[in-house]
């Protein structure tokens, strides 16, 4: 986002300081989500009755739901990084289609996201 701020200011015909609020608002949303989740967790730990537990779990769920969406954004941003093929092999996310990944047994490159190459390797 920060690399597009100058372009956004020009396209939206507004000042750079105004467009920077986009990034600030995103950060504040992340902090709000974390705060809601943390508050819900602490209140769940100190609950004194069943209706309180229900209410505090709702608060925790709202914060957790917001964090899930924000986390997905961070994962997508990280996938654009050059190291995404390595990180996806260790996590449940699917590797980007067409990336080369070394075969563990032979060391040869094998295409991910589709069938293996036919024919001799070399």
mmCIF file of C-alpha atoms in Angstrom:
data_model
loop_
_atom_site.group_PDB
_atom_site.id
_atom_site.type_symbol
_atom_site.label_atom_id
_atom_site.label_comp_id
_atom_site.label_asym_id
_atom_site.label_seq_id
_atom_site.Cartn_x
_atom_site.Cartn_y
_atom_site.Cartn_z
ATOM 1 C CA UNK A 1 0.000 0.000 0.000
ATOM 2 C CA UNK A 2 2.721 2.477 0.925
ATOM 3 C CA UNK A 3 4.315 2.302 -2.525
ATOM 4 C CA UNK A 4 1.043 3.440 -4.119
ATOM 5 C CA UNK A 5 0.368 6.425 -1.857
ATOM 6 C CA UNK A 6 1.788 9.008 -4.250
ATOM 7 C CA UNK A 7 -0.190 7.507 -7.131
ATOM 8 C CA UNK A 8 -3.385 7.428 -5.054
ATOM 9 C CA UNK A 9 -2.971 11.063 -4.030
ATOM 10 C CA UNK A 10 -2.689 12.049 -7.693
ATOM 11 C CA UNK A 11 -5.598 9.911 -8.887
ATOM 12 C CA UNK A 12 -7.887 10.976 -6.048
ATOM 13 C CA UNK A 13 -6.775 14.611 -6.364
ATOM 14 C CA UNK A 14 -6.036 14.995 -2.681
ATOM 15 C CA UNK A 15 -3.048 15.702 -0.485
ATOM 16 C CA UNK A 16 -0.485 13.105 0.477
ATOM 17 C CA UNK A 17 -1.348 13.626 4.160
ATOM 18 C CA UNK A 18 -4.984 12.748 3.474
ATOM 19 C CA UNK A 19 -4.151 9.562 1.558
ATOM 20 C CA UNK A 20 -1.762 8.455 4.305
ATOM 21 C CA UNK A 21 -4.837 8.053 6.505
ATOM 22 C CA UNK A 22 -5.609 4.928 4.445
ATOM 23 C CA UNK A 23 -2.552 3.206 5.873
ATOM 24 C CA UNK A 24 -3.186 4.643 9.331
ATOM 25 C CA UNK A 25 -6.808 3.448 9.290
ATOM 26 C CA UNK A 26 -5.665 -0.062 8.345
ATOM 27 C CA UNK A 27 -3.215 -0.118 11.244
ATOM 28 C CA UNK A 28 -5.893 1.149 13.632
ATOM 29 C CA UNK A 29 -8.281 -1.581 12.437
ATOM 30 C CA UNK A 30 -5.619 -4.198 13.172
ATOM 31 C CA UNK A 31 -5.075 -2.779 16.660
ATOM 32 C CA UNK A 32 -8.830 -2.658 17.288
ATOM 33 C CA UNK A 33 -9.200 -6.305 16.232
ATOM 34 C CA UNK A 34 -6.351 -7.365 18.485
ATOM 35 C CA UNK A 35 -7.778 -5.336 21.387
ATOM 36 C CA UNK A 36 -11.256 -6.857 20.991
ATOM 37 C CA UNK A 37 -9.853 -10.373 20.833
ATOM 38 C CA UNK A 38 -7.616 -9.775 23.853
ATOM 39 C CA UNK A 39 -10.426 -8.185 25.882
ATOM 40 C CA UNK A 40 -12.771 -11.055 25.020
ATOM 41 C CA UNK A 41 -10.132 -13.620 25.993
ATOM 42 C CA UNK A 42 -9.398 -11.985 29.350
ATOM 43 C CA UNK A 43 -13.090 -11.610 30.134
ATOM 44 C CA UNK A 44 -13.729 -15.262 29.176
ATOM 45 C CA UNK A 45 -11.012 -16.304 31.616
ATOM 46 C CA UNK A 46 -12.618 -14.278 34.416
ATOM 47 C CA UNK A 47 -16.249 -15.112 33.612
ATOM 48 C CA UNK A 48 -18.703 -15.529 36.500
ATOM 49 C CA UNK A 49 -21.815 -16.910 34.729
ATOM 50 C CA UNK A 50 -23.018 -18.511 31.480
ATOM 51 C CA UNK A 51 -24.592 -15.370 29.905
ATOM 52 C CA UNK A 52 -21.325 -13.537 30.520
ATOM 53 C CA UNK A 53 -19.363 -16.310 28.830
ATOM 54 C CA UNK A 54 -21.675 -16.132 25.814
ATOM 55 C CA UNK A 55 -21.312 -12.350 25.553
ATOM 56 C CA UNK A 56 -17.540 -12.411 25.981
ATOM 57 C CA UNK A 57 -17.147 -15.192 23.405
ATOM 58 C CA UNK A 58 -19.091 -12.998 20.962
ATOM 59 C CA UNK A 59 -16.664 -10.152 21.666
ATOM 60 C CA UNK A 60 -13.734 -12.526 21.215
ATOM 61 C CA UNK A 61 -15.264 -13.853 17.989
ATOM 62 C CA UNK A 62 -15.702 -10.358 16.531
ATOM 63 C CA UNK A 63 -12.066 -9.531 17.230
ATOM 64 C CA UNK A 64 -10.895 -12.916 15.953
ATOM 65 C CA UNK A 65 -13.009 -12.601 12.810
ATOM 66 C CA UNK A 66 -11.495 -9.215 12.048
ATOM 67 C CA UNK A 67 -7.999 -10.593 12.610
ATOM 68 C CA UNK A 68 -8.679 -13.513 10.246
ATOM 69 C CA UNK A 69 -9.495 -11.147 7.385
ATOM 70 C CA UNK A 70 -6.461 -9.012 8.134
ATOM 71 C CA UNK A 71 -4.266 -12.110 8.378
ATOM 72 C CA UNK A 72 -5.461 -13.267 4.957
ATOM 73 C CA UNK A 73 -4.359 -9.915 3.554
ATOM 74 C CA UNK A 74 -0.925 -10.335 5.097
ATOM 75 C CA UNK A 75 -0.593 -13.878 3.714
ATOM 76 C CA UNK A 76 -1.488 -12.669 0.222
ATOM 77 C CA UNK A 77 1.061 -9.868 0.477
ATOM 78 C CA UNK A 78 3.695 -12.356 1.618
ATOM 79 C CA UNK A 79 2.848 -14.677 -1.289
ATOM 80 C CA UNK A 80 4.003 -11.998 -3.712
ATOM 81 C CA UNK A 81 7.419 -12.097 -2.074
ATOM 82 C CA UNK A 82 10.168 -14.063 -3.784
ATOM 83 C CA UNK A 83 10.302 -16.524 -0.905
ATOM 84 C CA UNK A 84 6.647 -17.543 -1.250
ATOM 85 C CA UNK A 85 7.418 -20.881 -2.887
ATOM 86 C CA UNK A 86 9.587 -21.920 0.083
ATOM 87 C CA UNK A 87 7.104 -20.738 2.698
ATOM 88 C CA UNK A 88 4.149 -22.446 1.018
ATOM 89 C CA UNK A 89 5.901 -25.819 1.028
ATOM 90 C CA UNK A 90 5.976 -25.686 4.825
ATOM 91 C CA UNK A 91 2.402 -24.427 5.242
ATOM 92 C CA UNK A 92 -1.024 -25.538 4.017
ATOM 93 C CA UNK A 93 -1.284 -22.813 1.363
ATOM 94 C CA UNK A 94 -1.081 -24.023 -2.231
ATOM 95 C CA UNK A 95 2.086 -23.078 -4.110
ATOM 96 C CA UNK A 96 1.812 -20.518 -6.902
ATOM 97 C CA UNK A 97 1.095 -22.179 -10.240
ATOM 98 C CA UNK A 98 4.077 -22.585 -12.525
ATOM 99 C CA UNK A 99 6.797 -22.048 -9.920
ATOM 100 C CA UNK A 100 9.747 -24.420 -9.963
ATOM 101 C CA UNK A 101 10.409 -26.508 -6.888
ATOM 102 C CA UNK A 102 13.377 -28.874 -6.519
ATOM 103 C CA UNK A 103 12.456 -32.534 -6.294
ATOM 104 C CA UNK A 104 13.551 -33.806 -2.881
ATOM 105 C CA UNK A 105 14.823 -37.139 -4.184
ATOM 106 C CA UNK A 106 16.684 -36.079 -7.331
ATOM 107 C CA UNK A 107 17.214 -32.335 -6.984
ATOM 108 C CA UNK A 108 15.638 -31.818 -10.412
ATOM 109 C CA UNK A 109 13.144 -29.014 -10.891
ATOM 110 C CA UNK A 110 9.493 -30.060 -11.001
ATOM 111 C CA UNK A 111 6.622 -27.739 -11.851
ATOM 112 C CA UNK A 112 4.143 -27.228 -9.054
ATOM 113 C CA UNK A 113 0.437 -26.754 -9.574
ATOM 114 C CA UNK A 114 0.146 -29.334 -12.361
ATOM 115 C CA UNK A 115 1.333 -32.703 -13.581
ATOM 116 C CA UNK A 116 5.036 -33.486 -13.636
ATOM 117 C CA UNK A 117 6.970 -33.045 -16.880
ATOM 118 C CA UNK A 118 7.040 -36.022 -19.167
ATOM 119 C CA UNK A 119 10.227 -37.194 -20.843
ATOM 120 C CA UNK A 120 13.883 -37.289 -19.842
ATOM 121 C CA UNK A 121 15.184 -34.764 -17.388
ATOM 122 C CA UNK A 122 18.368 -32.950 -17.824
#
